Coordinates of C-alpha atoms in Angstrom, one line a residue:
M1 CA 8.0 14.3 -8.9
R2 CA 7.4 11.5 -11.4
T3 CA 4.0 11.4 -13.1
G4 CA 1.9 9.1 -15.3
L5 CA 2.1 5.4 -16.0
G6 CA 5.9 5.3 -15.6
R7 CA 5.5 5.5 -11.8
L8 CA 3.3 2.5 -11.7
L9 CA 5.7 0.4 -13.7
S10 CA 8.8 1.3 -11.6
I11 CA 7.6 2.1 -8.1
A12 CA 8.0 -1.4 -6.7
I13 CA 11.8 -1.1 -7.3
A14 CA 12.0 2.5 -6.3
L15 CA 13.9 3.7 -9.3
A16 CA 16.6 1.1 -9.0
G17 CA 19.6 1.4 -11.3
V18 CA 19.9 -1.1 -14.2
L19 CA 22.9 -3.3 -14.5
P20 CA 23.8 -5.7 -17.4
A21 CA 21.8 -8.9 -17.7
T22 CA 24.8 -11.0 -16.8
G23 CA 28.1 -10.0 -15.3
V24 CA 29.9 -9.0 -12.1
A25 CA 29.2 -6.0 -9.9
A26 CA 32.2 -3.9 -8.8
E27 CA 32.0 -5.6 -5.4
G28 CA 29.6 -8.4 -5.9
L29 CA 29.5 -12.1 -6.8
P30 CA 29.4 -13.2 -10.5
F31 CA 26.0 -14.6 -11.6
S32 CA 24.2 -15.8 -14.6
V33 CA 20.6 -15.3 -15.9
R34 CA 18.3 -17.5 -18.0
T35 CA 14.6 -17.1 -19.0
L36 CA 12.4 -20.0 -18.2
H37 CA 8.7 -20.9 -18.6
F38 CA 6.5 -22.8 -16.1
D39 CA 3.2 -24.7 -16.6
T40 CA 1.2 -23.8 -13.5
V41 CA -2.2 -25.3 -12.7
V42 CA -4.5 -22.8 -10.9
G43 CA -8.1 -21.8 -10.1
P44 CA -10.6 -22.7 -7.4
N45 CA -10.9 -26.2 -9.0
D46 CA -7.2 -26.6 -10.1
D47 CA -8.2 -26.9 -13.7
T48 CA -6.7 -23.9 -15.4
H49 CA -3.2 -24.1 -17.0
C50 CA -1.2 -20.8 -17.0
D51 CA 2.2 -20.4 -18.6
V52 CA 4.3 -18.3 -16.4
V53 CA 7.6 -16.7 -17.6
G54 CA 10.5 -15.8 -15.3
D55 CA 14.1 -15.0 -15.1
L56 CA 16.4 -17.1 -13.0
Y57 CA 19.4 -15.4 -11.5
T58 CA 22.1 -17.8 -10.2
P59 CA 25.2 -16.7 -8.3
A60 CA 28.3 -18.6 -9.3
I61 CA 28.7 -19.9 -5.7
A62 CA 25.4 -21.7 -5.8
T63 CA 26.0 -25.3 -6.7
A64 CA 24.6 -28.7 -5.6
A65 CA 27.5 -28.9 -3.2
T66 CA 27.1 -25.3 -1.9
P67 CA 23.4 -24.4 -2.3
A68 CA 22.3 -20.9 -1.7
P69 CA 19.0 -19.4 -0.3
A70 CA 16.5 -18.1 -2.7
V71 CA 14.3 -15.1 -3.2
L72 CA 11.0 -15.1 -5.2
T73 CA 9.8 -11.8 -6.6
T74 CA 7.3 -10.5 -9.1
N75 CA 6.1 -7.2 -10.7
G76 CA 3.8 -4.4 -9.7
F77 CA 0.6 -3.8 -11.5
G78 CA 1.1 -3.2 -15.2
G79 CA 4.7 -4.4 -15.1
S80 CA 6.7 -7.5 -15.8
K81 CA 9.6 -9.7 -14.6
D82 CA 12.0 -7.2 -16.2
D83 CA 11.1 -4.5 -13.7
Q84 CA 12.8 -6.6 -11.0
Q85 CA 16.1 -6.8 -12.9
A86 CA 18.1 -4.4 -10.8
M87 CA 16.9 -5.8 -7.5
A88 CA 17.4 -9.4 -8.7
E89 CA 20.9 -8.6 -9.8
A90 CA 21.7 -7.0 -6.5
L91 CA 20.4 -10.0 -4.6
A92 CA 22.3 -12.5 -6.8
Q93 CA 25.5 -10.5 -6.2
R94 CA 24.9 -11.1 -2.5
G95 CA 24.6 -14.8 -2.9
Y96 CA 20.8 -15.4 -3.4
V97 CA 19.3 -17.5 -6.2
V98 CA 16.5 -15.2 -7.5
L99 CA 13.5 -16.1 -9.6
S100 CA 11.8 -13.0 -10.9
Y101 CA 8.6 -13.8 -12.8
S102 CA 5.7 -12.0 -14.5
G103 CA 2.4 -12.3 -12.7
L104 CA -0.6 -13.8 -14.3
G105 CA -1.9 -11.5 -17.1
F106 CA 1.3 -9.5 -17.2
G107 CA 4.5 -9.3 -19.1
G108 CA 4.3 -12.5 -21.2
S109 CA 2.6 -14.7 -18.5
A110 CA -0.7 -16.2 -19.6
C111 CA -4.2 -16.2 -18.1
K112 CA -6.1 -13.2 -16.8
I113 CA -5.5 -10.7 -14.0
E114 CA -7.0 -12.1 -10.8
L115 CA -6.0 -9.4 -8.3
D116 CA -3.4 -11.5 -6.5
D117 CA -6.2 -14.0 -5.5
P118 CA -4.9 -17.0 -3.5
D119 CA -6.7 -19.4 -5.8
W120 CA -5.0 -18.1 -8.8
D121 CA -1.9 -16.0 -8.2
G122 CA -1.2 -17.6 -4.9
K123 CA -1.3 -21.1 -6.3
A124 CA 1.0 -20.1 -9.3
G125 CA 3.5 -18.6 -6.9
S126 CA 3.4 -21.8 -4.7
Q127 CA 4.3 -23.9 -7.7
L128 CA 7.3 -21.7 -8.3
V129 CA 8.4 -22.3 -4.8
S130 CA 8.3 -26.0 -5.7
F131 CA 10.6 -25.3 -8.6
L132 CA 13.1 -23.6 -6.3
G133 CA 12.8 -26.7 -4.0
G134 CA 13.7 -29.0 -6.8
T135 CA 10.4 -30.8 -7.1
K136 CA 9.0 -29.1 -10.2
T137 CA 10.7 -28.6 -13.6
A138 CA 10.5 -25.7 -16.0
T139 CA 8.8 -26.5 -19.3
D140 CA 12.3 -27.1 -20.9
G141 CA 13.1 -29.7 -18.2
T142 CA 15.3 -27.5 -16.0
R143 CA 15.3 -28.8 -12.4
L144 CA 17.2 -27.0 -9.6
D145 CA 19.6 -28.6 -7.1
D146 CA 21.5 -25.5 -6.1
V147 CA 19.0 -23.9 -3.7
R148 CA 19.4 -24.5 0.0
L149 CA 16.8 -26.8 1.5
D150 CA 15.2 -26.9 4.9
G151 CA 13.8 -30.3 4.1
P152 CA 13.0 -32.4 1.1
G153 CA 11.4 -30.1 -1.5
D154 CA 11.4 -27.2 1.1
P155 CA 13.7 -24.4 -0.1
R156 CA 15.1 -21.7 2.1
V157 CA 13.2 -18.9 0.3
G158 CA 11.9 -15.4 1.0
M159 CA 9.8 -13.0 -1.1
I160 CA 10.1 -9.3 -1.7
G161 CA 8.2 -6.9 -4.0
G162 CA 6.0 -3.8 -4.1
S163 CA 2.4 -2.9 -4.6
Y164 CA 0.8 -5.8 -6.7
G165 CA 4.2 -7.6 -6.2
G166 CA 3.8 -7.0 -2.4
H167 CA 0.4 -8.5 -1.8
I168 CA 1.2 -11.7 -3.8
Q169 CA 3.5 -12.6 -1.0
Y170 CA 0.5 -13.0 1.4
A171 CA -1.3 -15.1 -1.2
V172 CA 1.6 -17.5 -1.5
A173 CA 2.7 -17.6 2.1
G174 CA -0.8 -18.0 3.3
Q175 CA -1.0 -21.4 1.7
D176 CA 2.6 -22.5 1.4
P177 CA 4.5 -23.0 4.7
R178 CA 7.7 -23.5 2.9
V179 CA 8.1 -19.7 2.5
D180 CA 10.4 -18.5 5.3
T181 CA 9.9 -14.7 5.3
I182 CA 8.2 -11.9 3.3
V183 CA 8.9 -8.2 2.6
P184 CA 5.6 -6.7 1.3
I185 CA 6.1 -3.1 0.2
I186 CA 3.4 -0.4 -0.3
T187 CA 0.5 -2.9 -0.7
W188 CA -3.0 -3.4 0.6
N189 CA -4.7 -5.1 3.5
D190 CA -8.3 -4.9 2.2
L191 CA -8.6 -4.2 -1.5
A192 CA -12.3 -3.1 -0.9
Y193 CA -10.9 -0.3 1.3
S194 CA -8.2 0.5 -1.2
L195 CA -10.6 1.0 -4.1
T196 CA -13.9 1.8 -2.4
P197 CA -12.9 3.1 1.1
N198 CA -15.3 3.9 3.9
N199 CA -13.5 5.3 6.9
A200 CA -16.6 5.0 9.1
D201 CA -18.4 1.9 10.4
L202 CA -15.0 0.1 10.7
T203 CA -15.3 -3.5 12.0
S204 CA -11.6 -4.4 12.1
G205 CA -8.5 -2.8 10.6
V206 CA -9.7 -0.8 7.5
T207 CA -12.7 -3.1 6.8
S208 CA -16.1 -1.4 7.0
S209 CA -19.5 -3.0 7.4
T210 CA -20.9 -0.4 5.0
P211 CA -20.1 -0.2 1.3
G212 CA -17.7 2.7 0.7
V213 CA -17.0 5.3 -1.9
A214 CA -15.5 4.5 -5.3
K215 CA -12.0 5.8 -5.8
Y216 CA -12.6 6.1 -9.5
Q217 CA -9.4 7.9 -10.7
W218 CA -7.2 5.1 -9.4
A219 CA -9.6 2.4 -10.5
V220 CA -9.9 3.7 -14.1
L221 CA -6.1 4.0 -14.4
F222 CA -5.5 0.4 -13.3
T223 CA -8.3 -0.9 -15.5
A224 CA -6.7 0.8 -18.5
L225 CA -3.2 -0.6 -17.6
G226 CA -4.6 -4.1 -17.4
I227 CA -6.4 -3.9 -20.7
A228 CA -3.4 -2.4 -22.4
D229 CA -1.2 -5.3 -21.2
G230 CA -3.8 -7.8 -22.5
L231 CA -3.8 -6.2 -25.9
Q232 CA 0.0 -6.1 -26.0
N233 CA 0.3 -9.8 -25.2
I234 CA -2.7 -11.3 -27.0
Q235 CA -0.5 -12.9 -29.7
A236 CA 1.7 -14.6 -27.1
D237 CA -1.4 -15.9 -25.3
P238 CA -4.3 -16.2 -27.9
T239 CA -6.4 -18.1 -25.3
R240 CA -6.7 -14.8 -23.3
D241 CA -10.3 -13.7 -23.8
L242 CA -10.5 -9.9 -24.4
S243 CA -14.2 -9.8 -25.3
T244 CA -16.1 -9.6 -22.0
C245 CA -13.6 -8.0 -19.6
P246 CA -10.3 -7.6 -21.4
N247 CA -7.5 -9.3 -19.5
F248 CA -9.4 -9.3 -16.2
D249 CA -11.5 -11.7 -14.2
D250 CA -15.0 -11.3 -15.8
R251 CA -16.3 -9.8 -12.5
V252 CA -14.0 -6.8 -12.6
C253 CA -15.4 -4.8 -15.4
P254 CA -19.1 -4.9 -14.3
G255 CA -17.9 -4.0 -10.8
V256 CA -15.9 -0.9 -12.1
L257 CA -18.9 0.2 -14.2
Q258 CA -21.4 -0.3 -11.4
A259 CA -19.3 1.7 -8.9
A260 CA -18.8 4.5 -11.4
A261 CA -22.6 4.7 -11.8
T262 CA -23.7 4.5 -8.2
G263 CA -20.5 5.6 -6.4
Q264 CA -20.4 2.4 -4.3
P265 CA -19.5 -1.3 -4.8
S266 CA -21.9 -4.1 -5.2
A267 CA -22.0 -7.1 -2.8
Q268 CA -20.4 -9.2 -5.6
T269 CA -17.6 -6.7 -6.1
L270 CA -16.9 -6.5 -2.3
A271 CA -16.7 -10.3 -2.2
L272 CA -14.3 -10.4 -5.1
L273 CA -12.0 -7.7 -3.6
R274 CA -12.0 -9.2 -0.1
H275 CA -11.3 -12.7 -1.3
A276 CA -8.1 -11.2 -2.9
S277 CA -7.1 -9.5 0.4
V278 CA -4.9 -10.6 3.3
S279 CA -7.5 -9.2 5.7
T280 CA -9.6 -12.3 4.9
Y281 CA -6.9 -14.9 5.6
V282 CA -4.3 -13.0 7.8
K283 CA -4.5 -15.9 10.4
R284 CA -2.5 -18.0 7.9
I285 CA 0.5 -15.6 7.8
K286 CA 2.8 -17.0 10.5
I287 CA 6.3 -16.1 9.2
P288 CA 8.5 -13.1 9.9
T289 CA 7.1 -10.1 8.0
L290 CA 8.8 -6.8 7.2
L291 CA 6.1 -4.3 6.2
L292 CA 7.2 -1.2 4.4
Q293 CA 4.5 1.4 3.6
G294 CA 4.6 4.8 2.0
E295 CA 3.8 8.1 3.6
A296 CA 3.2 9.5 0.1
D297 CA 0.4 7.1 -1.0
T298 CA -3.2 7.8 -1.6
L299 CA -3.7 4.3 -3.2
F300 CA -2.6 2.1 -0.4
N301 CA -2.3 4.5 2.5
L302 CA -0.6 3.9 5.8
D303 CA -3.8 2.6 7.5
E304 CA -3.5 -0.5 5.4
S305 CA -0.1 -1.4 6.9
V306 CA -1.4 -0.7 10.4
A307 CA -4.3 -3.1 9.8
T308 CA -2.0 -5.9 8.7
Y309 CA 0.7 -5.1 11.4
T310 CA -1.9 -5.0 14.2
S311 CA -3.4 -8.3 13.1
L312 CA 0.0 -10.0 12.8
R313 CA 1.1 -8.8 16.2
R314 CA -2.1 -10.0 17.8
L315 CA -1.5 -13.4 16.3
G316 CA 2.1 -13.5 17.6
T317 CA 3.7 -13.3 14.1
P318 CA 7.1 -11.6 14.1
V319 CA 6.5 -8.3 12.3
K320 CA 8.4 -5.0 11.8
L321 CA 6.8 -1.8 10.4
V322 CA 8.6 0.9 8.5
W323 CA 6.9 4.0 7.1
Q324 CA 9.1 5.3 4.3
S325 CA 8.9 8.7 2.6
W326 CA 7.8 7.5 -0.9
G327 CA 4.8 5.6 -2.2
H328 CA 2.4 5.4 -5.2
S329 CA 1.8 9.2 -5.1
S330 CA 5.5 10.2 -5.1
S331 CA 8.0 7.4 -6.1
T332 CA 11.3 9.2 -5.4
P333 CA 12.9 8.2 -2.2
A334 CA 14.5 10.8 0.0
P335 CA 18.3 11.2 -0.4
G336 CA 20.2 8.4 1.4
E337 CA 17.0 6.5 2.1
L338 CA 17.2 3.8 -0.6
G339 CA 20.2 2.8 -2.6
D340 CA 20.0 3.1 -6.4
G341 CA 23.6 2.3 -7.3
N342 CA 23.6 -1.5 -6.9
G343 CA 19.9 -2.4 -7.5
G344 CA 16.8 -1.9 -5.5
Y345 CA 17.0 -1.9 -1.7
S346 CA 20.7 -1.7 -1.7
P347 CA 22.5 -0.8 1.6
V348 CA 24.6 1.6 -0.4
D349 CA 23.9 4.4 -2.8
A350 CA 25.5 5.0 -6.2
D351 CA 28.4 6.9 -4.6
G352 CA 29.0 4.1 -2.1
S353 CA 27.4 5.9 0.8
P354 CA 25.0 3.8 3.1
T355 CA 21.3 4.0 2.9
A356 CA 18.8 3.6 5.7
E357 CA 16.0 1.6 4.1
G358 CA 18.3 -0.6 2.0
R359 CA 20.2 -1.6 5.2
V360 CA 17.0 -2.6 6.9
V361 CA 16.0 -4.9 4.1
E362 CA 19.4 -6.5 3.8
Q363 CA 19.6 -7.1 7.5
W364 CA 16.1 -8.7 7.4
L365 CA 16.9 -11.1 4.5
G366 CA 20.4 -11.8 5.8
H367 CA 19.0 -12.9 9.2
Y368 CA 16.1 -15.0 8.0
L369 CA 17.6 -16.5 4.9
Q370 CA 21.4 -16.5 5.4
D371 CA 21.4 -17.0 9.2
A372 CA 23.2 -13.7 9.9
P373 CA 23.3 -13.5 13.7
D374 CA 22.0 -9.9 14.1
A375 CA 18.3 -10.2 14.5
P376 CA 16.3 -7.1 13.3
A377 CA 14.4 -5.2 15.9
L378 CA 10.7 -5.8 15.6
D379 CA 9.8 -2.2 16.1
F380 CA 8.1 0.7 14.3
S381 CA 10.0 3.4 12.4
Y382 CA 8.8 6.4 10.4
F383 CA 10.4 9.0 8.1
R384 CA 10.3 12.6 9.3
D385 CA 10.7 15.1 6.4
W386 CA 11.3 18.0 8.8
V387 CA 14.6 16.5 10.2
P388 CA 17.7 17.9 8.5
Y389 CA 20.5 15.4 7.6
S390 CA 23.3 14.8 5.1
G391 CA 24.0 11.5 3.4
D392 CA 22.4 8.5 5.1
A393 CA 18.8 9.1 5.9
A394 CA 18.9 7.2 9.2
P395 CA 18.7 10.4 11.3
A396 CA 15.4 11.3 9.7
Y397 CA 13.7 8.1 11.0
G398 CA 11.9 8.2 14.3
H399 CA 11.5 4.9 16.2
A400 CA 9.1 3.4 18.7
D401 CA 8.9 -0.1 20.3
A402 CA 5.6 -0.6 18.5
Y403 CA 2.8 1.2 16.7
P404 CA 1.1 3.4 17.8
A405 CA 3.7 5.8 19.1
G406 CA 3.1 8.8 21.3
T407 CA -0.1 10.0 23.0
S408 CA -3.5 11.3 21.9
R409 CA -4.3 15.0 21.9
R410 CA -7.8 16.3 21.4
W411 CA -9.4 19.4 19.9
M412 CA -13.1 20.1 20.1
L413 CA -15.2 21.4 17.3
S414 CA -16.9 24.7 18.1
G415 CA -19.9 26.3 16.4
T416 CA -17.7 29.2 15.6
G417 CA -15.7 27.1 13.1
T418 CA -12.8 26.7 15.4
L419 CA -11.0 23.9 17.1
A420 CA -10.8 24.4 20.9
T421 CA -8.6 22.7 23.5
D422 CA -10.8 23.9 26.4
K423 CA -14.5 22.9 26.6
R424 CA -15.3 26.4 27.9
D425 CA -14.3 27.8 24.5
V426 CA -16.8 25.6 22.6
S427 CA -19.9 27.4 21.4
R428 CA -23.1 25.7 20.4
G429 CA -23.7 25.9 16.7
S430 CA -23.9 24.2 13.4
A431 CA -22.4 24.3 10.0
S432 CA -24.3 23.5 6.8
L433 CA -23.1 22.3 3.4
I434 CA -24.5 20.8 0.3
T435 CA -23.2 17.6 -1.3
P436 CA -23.4 18.1 -5.1
P437 CA -25.6 16.1 -7.4
A438 CA -24.0 13.1 -9.2
G439 CA -20.9 13.5 -7.1
A440 CA -19.8 16.6 -9.0
P441 CA -16.1 17.5 -8.1
T442 CA -16.6 20.6 -6.0
S443 CA -13.4 19.8 -4.0
V444 CA -10.0 18.9 -5.5
T445 CA -7.0 17.4 -3.6
E446 CA -5.0 15.6 -6.4
I447 CA -5.2 14.0 -9.8
S448 CA -4.5 10.4 -8.6
A449 CA -1.2 8.9 -9.9
L450 CA -0.6 12.0 -12.0
S451 CA -0.2 15.1 -9.8
Q452 CA -0.3 16.2 -6.2
D453 CA 0.7 19.7 -7.3
V454 CA -2.8 20.8 -8.3
P455 CA -4.2 23.7 -6.1
L456 CA -6.4 22.6 -3.3
L457 CA -10.0 23.6 -3.9
D458 CA -13.2 23.6 -2.0
V459 CA -16.2 25.4 -3.5
P460 CA -18.0 27.6 -0.9
G461 CA -21.2 26.1 0.4
T462 CA -20.0 22.5 -0.2
Y463 CA -17.8 22.2 2.9
A464 CA -17.3 23.0 6.6
Q465 CA -14.1 23.7 8.3
Y466 CA -12.7 24.0 11.9
T467 CA -9.4 25.7 12.6
S468 CA -7.3 25.7 15.7
A469 CA -5.5 28.7 17.3
P470 CA -1.8 29.1 16.3
L471 CA 0.2 26.3 17.9
L472 CA 2.5 27.3 20.8
G473 CA 5.1 24.7 19.9
D474 CA 5.9 22.2 17.2
T475 CA 3.3 19.4 17.1
D476 CA 4.5 16.1 15.5
V477 CA 1.7 13.9 14.4
V478 CA 2.5 10.2 13.7
G479 CA -0.5 7.9 13.1
A480 CA -4.2 8.0 12.2
P481 CA -6.3 11.0 13.2
K482 CA -9.8 10.3 14.5
V483 CA -13.0 12.4 14.3
H484 CA -16.2 12.1 16.3
V485 CA -18.8 14.2 14.7
K486 CA -22.6 14.6 14.8
V487 CA -24.1 14.8 11.3
S488 CA -27.7 15.1 10.1
A489 CA -28.9 15.2 6.5
L490 CA -31.9 15.9 4.3
A491 CA -31.4 13.2 1.7
A492 CA -32.4 9.7 0.7
G493 CA -29.9 7.6 2.7
S494 CA -26.7 8.7 4.3
P495 CA -24.6 11.4 2.5
T496 CA -21.1 10.8 1.1
L497 CA -18.6 13.1 2.9
F498 CA -14.9 13.6 2.7
L499 CA -12.7 14.5 5.7
K500 CA -9.2 15.9 5.6
I501 CA -6.5 17.4 7.8
Q502 CA -4.8 20.6 6.7
D503 CA -1.9 22.7 7.9
V504 CA -2.4 26.5 7.8
A505 CA 0.8 28.6 7.9
P506 CA 0.9 32.1 9.5
D507 CA 0.8 33.6 6.0
G508 CA -2.4 31.7 5.2
T509 CA -0.8 29.1 3.0
V510 CA -2.6 25.8 3.2
T511 CA -1.0 22.4 2.7
Q512 CA -2.6 19.0 3.1
P513 CA -0.2 16.3 4.3
G514 CA 0.0 13.6 1.8
R515 CA -3.1 14.9 0.0
L516 CA -4.9 12.3 2.1
V517 CA -8.7 12.2 2.2
A518 CA -11.1 10.0 4.3
P519 CA -14.3 9.3 2.5
I520 CA -17.3 8.2 4.6
R521 CA -20.7 6.8 3.8
P522 CA -22.2 6.2 7.3
A523 CA -24.8 3.4 7.7
S524 CA -26.7 5.6 10.1
L525 CA -26.7 9.2 11.4
V526 CA -28.7 8.5 14.6
A527 CA -25.5 8.5 16.7
P528 CA -22.3 10.6 16.1
V529 CA -20.1 9.2 13.3
E530 CA -16.7 7.8 14.3
V531 CA -14.1 8.3 11.5
T532 CA -10.5 7.0 11.3
L533 CA -8.6 9.1 8.9
P534 CA -5.6 7.9 6.9
A535 CA -2.4 8.0 9.0
L536 CA 0.1 10.7 8.4
V537 CA 3.6 11.8 9.6
H538 CA 3.7 15.5 9.7
R539 CA 5.1 18.4 11.8
F540 CA 2.7 21.2 12.4
A541 CA 5.2 23.9 13.2
A542 CA 4.9 26.4 16.0
G543 CA 2.7 29.3 14.8
H544 CA 0.8 27.1 12.3
R545 CA -2.8 26.1 12.8
I546 CA -4.5 22.7 12.4
R547 CA -7.6 22.6 10.2
L548 CA -10.3 19.9 9.8
V549 CA -12.3 20.1 6.6
I550 CA -15.5 18.2 5.9
A551 CA -16.4 18.4 2.3
G552 CA -19.3 17.1 0.2
S553 CA -17.2 15.7 -2.7
D554 CA -13.7 15.0 -3.9
A555 CA -12.6 14.9 -7.6
A556 CA -10.7 11.6 -7.1
Y557 CA -13.8 9.8 -5.9
R558 CA -17.3 9.1 -7.2
G559 CA -19.6 10.6 -4.6
S560 CA -23.2 10.0 -4.0
P561 CA -25.4 10.6 -7.1
V562 CA -28.1 12.1 -4.8
P563 CA -27.5 15.6 -3.4
A564 CA -28.0 16.2 0.3
A565 CA -28.2 19.1 2.7
V566 CA -25.9 18.3 5.6
T567 CA -25.7 19.8 9.0
I568 CA -22.8 19.3 11.5
A569 CA -23.7 20.3 15.0
T570 CA -21.6 20.7 18.1
S571 CA -22.1 21.9 21.7
Q572 CA -20.3 22.0 25.0
A573 CA -22.4 19.0 26.2
D574 CA -21.6 17.0 23.1
P575 CA -18.7 18.5 21.1
G576 CA -17.3 17.1 18.0
L577 CA -13.8 15.8 18.5
L578 CA -10.6 15.7 16.5
T579 CA -8.0 13.4 18.1
L580 CA -4.4 13.4 16.8
P581 CA -1.6 11.0 17.8
V582 CA 1.3 13.3 18.9
V583 CA 4.9 12.2 19.6
G584 CA 7.7 14.0 21.4

């Protein structure tokens, strides 16, 4: 498994192979590449000029007489336009004009990092759409006439990209109706949930009415990446102020420090994060959307894609949802899942064999941009790592007409520390635990972005657990577990707790699918707490046991600074419940 900053710089392209900057693929169209700069005017008041640098890939067949559709793409966090080279080349070889650019604050583009905010990054991207439509020139005077138009100044254009380069598509498409389709990959729905999640008190999607728990390991890493990029490019952009909050919107650094100190975001931080989130303006996304989210992702987990998918379906927006094997926590696709021989999201692998995910993306872009007749199915598919296959990964994908798939199965929490399927087996009782002072890491599940191979740890006295009997048959879980639990606490305010699902093998070996954790900070403990855990795709094999763990801390998060004595009670009359979505 890849570790360190390299994952964050390459994950949006999924380890795509690198081809020469200009040339001809073995079985592709010839193309040319040139670097251009653009003066964009952005900000809430449209009064800030930002120089944006991009690479324009033009297939030889694209001319004023035979214009071609276009694709706009940009980098993941900490990257640059160069990260998209392999994918841009692959698309150019398939007849697309591609503009790959560095986002604001990254890779030679000016201004500060604004978290893909519509007023900043969205407006900059919209002006690049104008360039593709022939109504805006690059700073050297270049004006295009070789991009297919749907109307005057309206290019036939789609967007694709991952992570930070995934969410920008919402920021552009939400204000520019000229964009025809988007392919957001491993990105967020509500950035407040991504960085300060609360899996309780949900009002819609992943958005909670109560401030959540600081995901400080991921936050510190991204802050360091952004500052490093600013220092690296300060000479190219001397107007970039590195004094108050280096390379970031001035509100970011105080928000990070405040959350690190208290364990929760301020109202100002929540407003900043949500203004930069599609959850706030999802009603403006009306074009066909292909959502690809990673099953191996503790940064932007599967629940984020469910929130966006559900909202778009409710609005009548054409949307397809794919859960792939890889994500921010493990960036290596499964064999035959994603092509690496002809650039990112190739329908073939290096040896020429077909790939499952690349084929989905090519069909999507081909239909909505090149008028290919085969319309993609607007369904839900998910990668199953327990299915054996050879070559193309298509057999490992399960399918359903829509999310959610399958049916709910319930287990009841018993005072004996077990999960029961029959209410008669539930004993009245309670479990007690202590949440540590200052959010001390008494539980460990991962070192975010660096390793998911660390041993699982829960210090005795700081957690409660409930374990099922051995399963009589394979149990395939696809979707978000839910927990209904009665909690009381001796503390000032509600305690910070962390829920997780584990798989216990017959020999006692414990695994935690995706190393996923659900932090909660309930607004009230008067009524039972309802928790929606991060979705997972996992087979609990016959003979294995399902375990629910409720812990007082997690090393990847900044828990409550105030310790608490917590009691979890259950009885036959009012049992705690674990609900799992089971397919098959």
